[in-house]
Coordinates of C-alpha atoms in Angstrom, one line a residue:
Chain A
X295 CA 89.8 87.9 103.0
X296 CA 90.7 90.7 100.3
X297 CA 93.7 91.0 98.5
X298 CA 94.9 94.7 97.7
X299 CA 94.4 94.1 94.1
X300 CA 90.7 93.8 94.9
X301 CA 90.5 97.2 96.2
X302 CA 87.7 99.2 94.6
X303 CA 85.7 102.6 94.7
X304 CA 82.5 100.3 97.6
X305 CA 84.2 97.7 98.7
X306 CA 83.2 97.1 102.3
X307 CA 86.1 96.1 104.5
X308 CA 86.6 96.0 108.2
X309 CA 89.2 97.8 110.0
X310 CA 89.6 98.0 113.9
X311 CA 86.0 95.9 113.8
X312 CA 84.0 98.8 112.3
X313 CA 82.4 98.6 108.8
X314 CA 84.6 101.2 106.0
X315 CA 83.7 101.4 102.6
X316 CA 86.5 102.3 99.8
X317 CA 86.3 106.0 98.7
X318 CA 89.2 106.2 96.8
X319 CA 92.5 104.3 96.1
X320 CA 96.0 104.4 94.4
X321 CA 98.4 102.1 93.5
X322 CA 101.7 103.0 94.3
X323 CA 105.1 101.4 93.3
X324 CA 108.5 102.4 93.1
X325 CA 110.4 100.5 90.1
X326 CA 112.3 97.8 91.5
X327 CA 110.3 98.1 95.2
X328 CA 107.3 97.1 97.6
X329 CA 104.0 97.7 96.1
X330 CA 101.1 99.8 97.8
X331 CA 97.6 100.6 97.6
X332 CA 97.0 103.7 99.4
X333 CA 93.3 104.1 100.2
X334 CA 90.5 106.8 101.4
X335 CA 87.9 105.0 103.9
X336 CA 84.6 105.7 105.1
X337 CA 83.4 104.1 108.3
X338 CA 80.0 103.5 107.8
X339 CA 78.4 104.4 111.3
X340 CA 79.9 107.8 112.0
X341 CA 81.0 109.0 108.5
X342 CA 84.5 109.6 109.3
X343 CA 86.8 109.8 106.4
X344 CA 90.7 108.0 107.4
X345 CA 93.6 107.7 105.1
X346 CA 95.2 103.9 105.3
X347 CA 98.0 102.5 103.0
X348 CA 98.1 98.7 102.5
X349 CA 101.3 96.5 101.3
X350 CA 101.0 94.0 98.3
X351 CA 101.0 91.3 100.0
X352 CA 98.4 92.0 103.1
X353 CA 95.0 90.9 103.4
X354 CA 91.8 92.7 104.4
X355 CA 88.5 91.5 106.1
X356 CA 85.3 92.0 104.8
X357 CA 82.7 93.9 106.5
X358 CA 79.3 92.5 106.6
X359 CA 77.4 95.5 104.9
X360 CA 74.2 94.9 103.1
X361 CA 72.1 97.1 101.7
X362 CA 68.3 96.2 102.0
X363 CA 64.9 97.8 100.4
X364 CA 62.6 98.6 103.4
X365 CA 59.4 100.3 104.3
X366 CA 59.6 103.2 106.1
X367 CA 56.8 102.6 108.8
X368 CA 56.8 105.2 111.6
X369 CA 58.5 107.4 114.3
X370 CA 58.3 105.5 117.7
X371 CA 59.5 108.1 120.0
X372 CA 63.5 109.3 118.7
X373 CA 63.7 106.3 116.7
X374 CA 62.7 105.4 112.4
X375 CA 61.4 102.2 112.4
X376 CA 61.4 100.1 108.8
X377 CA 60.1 97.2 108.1
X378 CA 61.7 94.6 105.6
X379 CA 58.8 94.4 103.6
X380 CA 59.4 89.9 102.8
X381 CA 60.2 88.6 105.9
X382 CA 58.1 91.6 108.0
X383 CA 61.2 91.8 110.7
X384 CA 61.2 95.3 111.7
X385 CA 64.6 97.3 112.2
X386 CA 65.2 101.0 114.2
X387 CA 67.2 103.6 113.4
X388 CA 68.1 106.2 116.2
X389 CA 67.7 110.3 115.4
X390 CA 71.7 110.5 115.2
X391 CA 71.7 107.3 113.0
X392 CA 69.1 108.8 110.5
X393 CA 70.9 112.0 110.9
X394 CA 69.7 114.2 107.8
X395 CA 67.7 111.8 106.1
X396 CA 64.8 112.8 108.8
X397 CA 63.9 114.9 106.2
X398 CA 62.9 112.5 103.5
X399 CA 61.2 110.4 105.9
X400 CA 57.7 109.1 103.8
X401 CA 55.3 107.3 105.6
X402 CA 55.3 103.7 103.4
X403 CA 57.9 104.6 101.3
X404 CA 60.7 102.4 100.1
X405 CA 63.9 103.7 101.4
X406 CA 67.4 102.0 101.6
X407 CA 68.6 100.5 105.2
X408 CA 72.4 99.7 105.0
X409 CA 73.2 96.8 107.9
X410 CA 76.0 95.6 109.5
X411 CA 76.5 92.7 111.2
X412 CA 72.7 92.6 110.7
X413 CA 71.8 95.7 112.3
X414 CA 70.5 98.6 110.7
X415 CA 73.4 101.4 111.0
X416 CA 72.1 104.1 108.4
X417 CA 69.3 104.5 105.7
X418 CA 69.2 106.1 102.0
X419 CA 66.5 107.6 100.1
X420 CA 65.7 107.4 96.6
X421 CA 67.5 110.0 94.5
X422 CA 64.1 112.0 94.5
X423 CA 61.3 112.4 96.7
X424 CA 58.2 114.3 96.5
X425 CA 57.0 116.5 99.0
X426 CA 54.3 118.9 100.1
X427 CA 55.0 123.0 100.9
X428 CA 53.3 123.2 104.0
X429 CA 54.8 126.7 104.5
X430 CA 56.0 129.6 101.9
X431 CA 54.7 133.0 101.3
X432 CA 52.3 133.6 98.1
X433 CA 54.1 134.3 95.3
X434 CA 52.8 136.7 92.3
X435 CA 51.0 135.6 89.8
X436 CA 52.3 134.2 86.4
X437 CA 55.6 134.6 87.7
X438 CA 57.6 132.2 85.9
X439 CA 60.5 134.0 84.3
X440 CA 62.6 135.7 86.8
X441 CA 65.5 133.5 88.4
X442 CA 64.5 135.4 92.1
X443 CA 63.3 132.4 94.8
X444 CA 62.3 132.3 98.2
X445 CA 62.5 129.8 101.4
X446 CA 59.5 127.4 101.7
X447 CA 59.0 125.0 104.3
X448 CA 57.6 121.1 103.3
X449 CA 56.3 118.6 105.3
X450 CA 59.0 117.0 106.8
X451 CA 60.7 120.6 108.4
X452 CA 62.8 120.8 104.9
X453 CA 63.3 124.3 104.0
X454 CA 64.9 125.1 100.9
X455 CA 64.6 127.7 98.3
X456 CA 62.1 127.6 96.0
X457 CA 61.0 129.8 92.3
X458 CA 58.9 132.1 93.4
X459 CA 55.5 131.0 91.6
X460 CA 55.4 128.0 94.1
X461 CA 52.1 127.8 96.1
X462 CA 51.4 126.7 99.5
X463 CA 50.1 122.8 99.8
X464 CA 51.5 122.1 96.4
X465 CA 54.0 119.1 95.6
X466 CA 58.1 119.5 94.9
X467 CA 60.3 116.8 93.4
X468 CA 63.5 117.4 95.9
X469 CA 66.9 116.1 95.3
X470 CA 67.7 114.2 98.0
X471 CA 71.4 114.8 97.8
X472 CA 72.0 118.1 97.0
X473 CA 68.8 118.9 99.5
X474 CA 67.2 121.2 96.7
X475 CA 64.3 121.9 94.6
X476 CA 63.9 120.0 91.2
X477 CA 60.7 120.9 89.8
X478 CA 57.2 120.8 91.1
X479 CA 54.5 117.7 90.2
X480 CA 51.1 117.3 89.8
X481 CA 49.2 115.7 92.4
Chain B
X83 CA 87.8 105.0 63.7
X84 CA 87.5 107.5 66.8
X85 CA 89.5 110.4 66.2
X86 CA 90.9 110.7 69.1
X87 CA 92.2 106.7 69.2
X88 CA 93.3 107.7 65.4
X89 CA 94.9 110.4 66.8
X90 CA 96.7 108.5 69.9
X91 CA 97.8 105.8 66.9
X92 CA 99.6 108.2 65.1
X93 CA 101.3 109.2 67.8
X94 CA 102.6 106.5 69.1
X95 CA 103.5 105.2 65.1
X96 CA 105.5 108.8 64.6
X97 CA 107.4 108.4 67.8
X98 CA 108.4 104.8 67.8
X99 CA 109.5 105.9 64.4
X100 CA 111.9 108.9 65.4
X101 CA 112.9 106.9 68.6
X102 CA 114.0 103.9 66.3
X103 CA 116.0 106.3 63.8
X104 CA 117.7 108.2 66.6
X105 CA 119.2 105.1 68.1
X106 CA 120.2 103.7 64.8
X107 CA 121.7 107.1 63.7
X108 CA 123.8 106.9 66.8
X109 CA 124.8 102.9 65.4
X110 CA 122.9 100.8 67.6
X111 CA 121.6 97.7 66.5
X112 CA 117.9 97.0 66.8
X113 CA 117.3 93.6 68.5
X114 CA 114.4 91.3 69.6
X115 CA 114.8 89.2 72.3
X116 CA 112.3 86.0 74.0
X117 CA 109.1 87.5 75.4
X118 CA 108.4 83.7 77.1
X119 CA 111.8 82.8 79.5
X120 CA 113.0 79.8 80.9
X121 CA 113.4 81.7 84.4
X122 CA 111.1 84.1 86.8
X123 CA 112.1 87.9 87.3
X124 CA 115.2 88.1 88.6
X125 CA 113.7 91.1 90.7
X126 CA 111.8 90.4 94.5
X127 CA 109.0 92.8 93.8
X128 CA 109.0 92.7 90.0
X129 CA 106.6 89.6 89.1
X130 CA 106.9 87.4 85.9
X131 CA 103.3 86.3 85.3
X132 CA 103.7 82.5 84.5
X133 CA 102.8 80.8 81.4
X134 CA 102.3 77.2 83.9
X135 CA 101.8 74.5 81.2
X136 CA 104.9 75.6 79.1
X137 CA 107.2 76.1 82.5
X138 CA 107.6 79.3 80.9
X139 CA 107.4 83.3 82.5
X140 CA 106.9 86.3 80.9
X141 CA 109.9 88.8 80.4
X142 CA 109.2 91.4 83.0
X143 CA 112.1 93.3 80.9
X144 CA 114.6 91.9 77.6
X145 CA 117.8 92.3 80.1
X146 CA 118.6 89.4 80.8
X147 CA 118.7 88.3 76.7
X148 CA 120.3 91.7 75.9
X149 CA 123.5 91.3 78.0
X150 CA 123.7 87.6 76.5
X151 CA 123.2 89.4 73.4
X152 CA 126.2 91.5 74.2
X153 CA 128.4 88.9 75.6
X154 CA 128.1 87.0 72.1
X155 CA 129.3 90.2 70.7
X156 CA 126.5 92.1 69.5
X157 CA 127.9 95.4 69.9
X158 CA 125.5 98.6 71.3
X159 CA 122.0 97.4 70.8
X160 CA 118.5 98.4 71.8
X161 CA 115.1 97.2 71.6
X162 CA 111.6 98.4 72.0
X163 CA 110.0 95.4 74.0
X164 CA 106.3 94.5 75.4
X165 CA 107.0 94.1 79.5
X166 CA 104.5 92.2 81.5
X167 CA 103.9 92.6 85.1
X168 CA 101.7 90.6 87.3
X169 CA 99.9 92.7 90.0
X170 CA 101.1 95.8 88.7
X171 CA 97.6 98.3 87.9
X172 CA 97.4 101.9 88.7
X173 CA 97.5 105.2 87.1
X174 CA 101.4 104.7 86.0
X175 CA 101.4 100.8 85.9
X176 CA 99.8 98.9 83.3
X177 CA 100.7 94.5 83.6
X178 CA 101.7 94.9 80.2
X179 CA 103.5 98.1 78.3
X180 CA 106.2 98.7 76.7
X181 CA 109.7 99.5 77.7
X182 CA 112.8 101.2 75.5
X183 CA 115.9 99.4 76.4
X184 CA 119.4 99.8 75.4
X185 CA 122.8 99.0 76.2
X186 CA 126.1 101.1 75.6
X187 CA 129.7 99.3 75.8
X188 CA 130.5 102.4 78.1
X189 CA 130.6 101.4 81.5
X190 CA 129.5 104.6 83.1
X191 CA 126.7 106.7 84.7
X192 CA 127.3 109.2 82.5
X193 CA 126.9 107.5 79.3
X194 CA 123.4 106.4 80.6
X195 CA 122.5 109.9 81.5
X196 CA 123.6 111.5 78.3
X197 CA 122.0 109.1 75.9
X198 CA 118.6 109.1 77.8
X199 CA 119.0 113.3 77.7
X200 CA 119.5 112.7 74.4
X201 CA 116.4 110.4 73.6
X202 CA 114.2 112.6 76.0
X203 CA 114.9 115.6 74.0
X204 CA 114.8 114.2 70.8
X205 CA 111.4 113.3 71.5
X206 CA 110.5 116.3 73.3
X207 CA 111.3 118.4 70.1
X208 CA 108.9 115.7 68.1
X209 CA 106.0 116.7 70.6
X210 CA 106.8 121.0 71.6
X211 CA 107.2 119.4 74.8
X212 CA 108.7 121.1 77.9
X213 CA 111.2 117.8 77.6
X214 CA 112.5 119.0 74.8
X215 CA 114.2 122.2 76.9
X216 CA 113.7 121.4 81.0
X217 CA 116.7 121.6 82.6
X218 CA 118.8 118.5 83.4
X219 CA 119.6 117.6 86.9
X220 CA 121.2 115.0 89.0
X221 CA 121.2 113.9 92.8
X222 CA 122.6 110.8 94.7
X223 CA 120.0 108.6 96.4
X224 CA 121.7 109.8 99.8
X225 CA 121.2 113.5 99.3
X226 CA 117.4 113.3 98.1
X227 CA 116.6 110.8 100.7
X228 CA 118.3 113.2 103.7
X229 CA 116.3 116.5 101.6
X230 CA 112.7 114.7 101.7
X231 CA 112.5 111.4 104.0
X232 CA 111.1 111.5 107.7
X233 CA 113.8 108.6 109.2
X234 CA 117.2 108.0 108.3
X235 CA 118.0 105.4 105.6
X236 CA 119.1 103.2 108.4
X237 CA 116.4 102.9 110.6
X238 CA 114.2 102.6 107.6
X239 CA 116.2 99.6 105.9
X240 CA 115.9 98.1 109.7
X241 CA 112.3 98.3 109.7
X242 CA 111.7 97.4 106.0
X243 CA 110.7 100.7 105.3
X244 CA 113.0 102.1 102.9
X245 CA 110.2 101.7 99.4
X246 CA 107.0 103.4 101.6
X247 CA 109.7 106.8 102.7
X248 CA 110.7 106.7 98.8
X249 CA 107.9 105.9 97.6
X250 CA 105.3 108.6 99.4
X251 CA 108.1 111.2 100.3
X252 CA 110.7 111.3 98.2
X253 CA 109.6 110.3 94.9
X254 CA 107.1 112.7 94.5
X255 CA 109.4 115.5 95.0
X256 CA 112.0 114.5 92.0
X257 CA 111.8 115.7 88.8
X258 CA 110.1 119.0 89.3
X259 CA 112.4 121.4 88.4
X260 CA 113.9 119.2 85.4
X261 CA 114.5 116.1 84.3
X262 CA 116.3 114.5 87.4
X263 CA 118.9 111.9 87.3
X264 CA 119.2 110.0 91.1
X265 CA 122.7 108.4 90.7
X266 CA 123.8 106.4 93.0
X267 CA 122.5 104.4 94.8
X268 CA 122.9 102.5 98.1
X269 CA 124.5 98.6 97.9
X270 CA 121.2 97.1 99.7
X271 CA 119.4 98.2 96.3
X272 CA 121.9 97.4 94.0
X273 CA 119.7 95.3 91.7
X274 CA 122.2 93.8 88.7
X275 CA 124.2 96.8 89.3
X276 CA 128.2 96.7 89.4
X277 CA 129.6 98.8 92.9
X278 CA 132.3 101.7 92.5
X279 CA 135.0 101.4 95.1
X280 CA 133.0 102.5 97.8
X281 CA 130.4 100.4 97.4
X282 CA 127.9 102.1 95.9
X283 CA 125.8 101.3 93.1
X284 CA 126.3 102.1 89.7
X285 CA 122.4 102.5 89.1
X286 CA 120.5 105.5 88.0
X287 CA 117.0 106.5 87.8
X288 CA 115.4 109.0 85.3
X289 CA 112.3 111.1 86.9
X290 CA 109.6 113.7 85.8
X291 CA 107.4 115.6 87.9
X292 CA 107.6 112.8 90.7
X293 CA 107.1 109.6 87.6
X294 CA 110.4 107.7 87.3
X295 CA 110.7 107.4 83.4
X296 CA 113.7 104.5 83.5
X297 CA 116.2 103.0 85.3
X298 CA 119.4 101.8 84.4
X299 CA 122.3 99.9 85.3
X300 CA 126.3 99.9 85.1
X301 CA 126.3 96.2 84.4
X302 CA 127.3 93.7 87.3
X303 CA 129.9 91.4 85.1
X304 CA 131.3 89.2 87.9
X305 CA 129.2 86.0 88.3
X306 CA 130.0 85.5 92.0
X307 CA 129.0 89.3 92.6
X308 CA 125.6 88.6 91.6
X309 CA 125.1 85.5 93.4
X310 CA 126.0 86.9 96.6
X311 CA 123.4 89.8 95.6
X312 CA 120.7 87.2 94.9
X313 CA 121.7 85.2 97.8
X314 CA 120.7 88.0 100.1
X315 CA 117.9 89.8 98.6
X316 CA 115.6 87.1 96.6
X317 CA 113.2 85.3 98.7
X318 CA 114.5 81.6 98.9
X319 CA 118.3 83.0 97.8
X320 CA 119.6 81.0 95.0
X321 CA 116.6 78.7 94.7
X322 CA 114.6 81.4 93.5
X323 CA 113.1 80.9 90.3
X324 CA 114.1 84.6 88.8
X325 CA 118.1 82.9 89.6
X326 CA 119.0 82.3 85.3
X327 CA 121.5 79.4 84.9
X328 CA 122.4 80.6 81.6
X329 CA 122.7 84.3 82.4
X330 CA 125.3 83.0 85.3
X331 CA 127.2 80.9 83.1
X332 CA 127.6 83.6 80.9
X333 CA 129.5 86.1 83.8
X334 CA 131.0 83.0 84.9
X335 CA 132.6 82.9 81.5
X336 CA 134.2 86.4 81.8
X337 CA 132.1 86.8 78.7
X338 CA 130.1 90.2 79.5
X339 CA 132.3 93.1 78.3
X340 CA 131.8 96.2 80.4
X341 CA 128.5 98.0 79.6
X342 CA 125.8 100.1 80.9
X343 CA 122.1 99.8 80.1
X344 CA 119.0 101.5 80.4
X345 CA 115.4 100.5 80.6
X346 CA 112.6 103.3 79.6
X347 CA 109.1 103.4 80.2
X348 CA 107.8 104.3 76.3
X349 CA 104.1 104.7 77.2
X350 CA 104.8 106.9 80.8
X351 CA 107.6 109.3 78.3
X352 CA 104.4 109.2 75.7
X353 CA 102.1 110.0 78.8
X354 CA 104.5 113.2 79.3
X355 CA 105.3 114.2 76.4
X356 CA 101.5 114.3 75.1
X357 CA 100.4 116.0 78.8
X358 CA 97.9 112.6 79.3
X359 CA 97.2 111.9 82.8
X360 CA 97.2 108.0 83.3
X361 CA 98.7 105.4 80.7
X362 CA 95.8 104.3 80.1
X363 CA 95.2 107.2 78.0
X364 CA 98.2 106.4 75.7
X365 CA 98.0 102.9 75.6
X366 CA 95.0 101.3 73.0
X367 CA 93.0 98.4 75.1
X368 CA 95.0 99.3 78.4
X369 CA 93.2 97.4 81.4
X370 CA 91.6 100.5 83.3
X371 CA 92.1 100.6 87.2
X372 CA 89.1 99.6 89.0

């Protein structure tokens, strides 16, 4: 079990049996009173943000969360699957568990799969991916100076703005967190 | 050296320096007093960290000394003393700082009130503060509790409550117009302080925009007084370890003359005087929250 002085910004506790992970915290204490540690919470399945305030003094229970490199292998129907690339057990993610990672979804490509309990609840790419414009209109020539851009469409349905001397079928390094255009690469 | 930690040195060299010269200018004696004790904090939810193979704790404030210091005739004193803490990290709580601390052979509120205006400003001017000039207030416990609290006192001491509804609603609302005095206070949080004749507590509490800058005390001087105070509020009554033998023997004596103290946070005044956010900014080698 935790104590409240080993609250920190990750740890993984859980609270009504779901899997939270510490967003923020604060120690509060009036001079001669009770101690607290008032603490932000994400649950790790929906997303969900809750406020909770813990006494000095009370104890919190772990959550079995472990983050784990895996393959991306394939859509089977609605569902991701990944495949834990040294023991070769496979693991499936539904659409509303990969939510907008769907996007960044590389066939072979290592990607993060958070667990709990042992089963997969969400995934997270690399900071950066690269992707191919399957869809954006042609751009003028040599235009590499003006700050203008315009939507383009990449292989995985992504669209995002883009400068506008990006070419169809050519590659973009995407920010996978901010969902936006970094620079484009050779292939 | 990094300017900035240069910088933050100088700072706290110049203001120890004026704070030291104001009290002594005023003829109190500067004193030092055990940082290792014979006995625990004698405070539920203030904790001594132990020093276990000398049998020792560390002073979680010089008070207990002080008064003895007093008592043996010392006269108005004051001391600028390293406090430990244990469990005790956060943006306004370091487990080891520094606390101003003196003791006037006035036995009332006010004294404590007009000294610590007096200390506050002197330093304010030192720094162009807003200390130097904010206007100086004062409220009883009762009437900020009724202004900002969500259940009545009573129900909340029933439930144990009383610290989280002063803590998260009350607190943060004192101090924001001025520096706020919150005098007095109810018996149940007494501490070492003496009652008036209704049973209040001679205690008072210093607070800036929603940070309590020190606490203070119209000293407790009857022995059986206190022991009925630690018999009810420390954990294991009078076989707590924060119960001092010496410090009771002392009362016992009839050897405390009436006095008032007061207990300041140097490091949180620094924090507000210089506009820092945190003590760790103001404090060299401060432990940083996790």
């Amino acid at each position: 079990m935790f104590e409240t002085s080993d609250i920190r910004k990750g740890l993984k506790v859980l609270i009504d049996a779901q899997p939270y992970a510490v967003v923020e915290h604060q120690f509060v204490k009036p001079g001669k009173g009770q101690a607290f540690t008032r603490t932000k919470l994400k649950n790790l399945i929906n997303g969900n943000v809750i406020d909770r305030t813990f006494k000095s003094g009370e104890k919190l229970a772990p959550a079995d969360v472990e983050e784990r490199g895996m393959q991306y292998l394939y859509m089977e129907g609605e569902q991701a699957v990944f495949m834990d690339t040294s023991s070769f057990e496979q693991f499936y993610l539904s659409a509303a568990q990969i939510g907008e990672q769907k996007y960044f979804l590389i066939e072979s490509s290592e990607m993060t799969v958070v667990l709990f309990d042992g089963n997969a609840i969400s995934v997270t790419p690399p900071n950066f991916v690269e992707l191919e414009v399957t869809h954006t209109e042609p751009g003028l020539k040599g235009d590499t100076s003006s700050g203008a851009t315009k939507p383009a469409t990449l292989s995985t349905g992504l669209t995002l703005q883009v400068p506008l001397f990006v070419e169809q079928h050519e590659f973009l390094k995407v920010d996978t967190r901010t969902l936006s255009y970094v620079e484009r690469v050779k292939r | 050296m990094a300017s900035q930690l240069a910088v933050l040195l100088r700072q706290r060299a110049q203001s120890l320096r004026t704070l030291r010269a104001h009290f002594t200018a005023r003829g109190l004696l500067e004193v030092d007093t055990p940082y290792a004790r014979p006995a625990a904090s004698p405070e539920p939810y203030v904790l001594a960290p132990k020093l276990e193979a000398e049998a020792r704790w560390l002073a979680t404030s010089p008070e207990m000394e002080m008064k003895r210091l007093i008592a043996e005739g010392s006269g108005p004193i004051f001391q600028v003393a390293r406090a430990f803490r244990k469990e005790e990290l956060g943006r306004w709580h370091l487990p080891e700082f520094t606390l101003v601390e003196w003791y006037l052979l006035e036995p009332c509120v006010d004294a404590l009130v007009e000294s610590t205006t007096q200390l506050i400003r002197c330093l304010g001017e030192l720094w162009s503060s807003p200390l130097a000039k904010a206007p100086i207030m004062r409220r009883s416990f009762e009437a900020a509790w009724l202004t900002h609290a969500s259940m009545s006192y009573a129900e909340a001491l029933d439930r144990d409550e009383v610290d989280a509804h002063w803590a998260f609603e009350v607190q943060p609302k004192l101090g924001l117009e001025g520096l706020e005095f919150i005098t007095p206070w109810p018996a149940a949080q007494a501490s070492l302080a003496a009652r008036d004749p209704r049973g209040h507590a001679l205690r008072v509490e210093a607070y800036w925009q929603g940070i309590e800058l020190a606490n203070g005390f119209v000293e407790e001087c009857s022995g059986d007084a206190l022991r009925d105070y630690w018999a009810g509020h420390l954990p294991g009554g009078l076989a707590h370890p924060g119960v001092d033998a010496a410090y009771l023997a002392m009362l016992d004596a009839g050897q405390l003359a009436p006095c008032a103290g007061i207990a300041l946070g140097f490091d949180r005044l620094l924090a507000c005087l210089l506009g820092a956010s945190s003590l760790a900014e103001v404090v060299p080698f401060a432990p940083q929250p996790r």
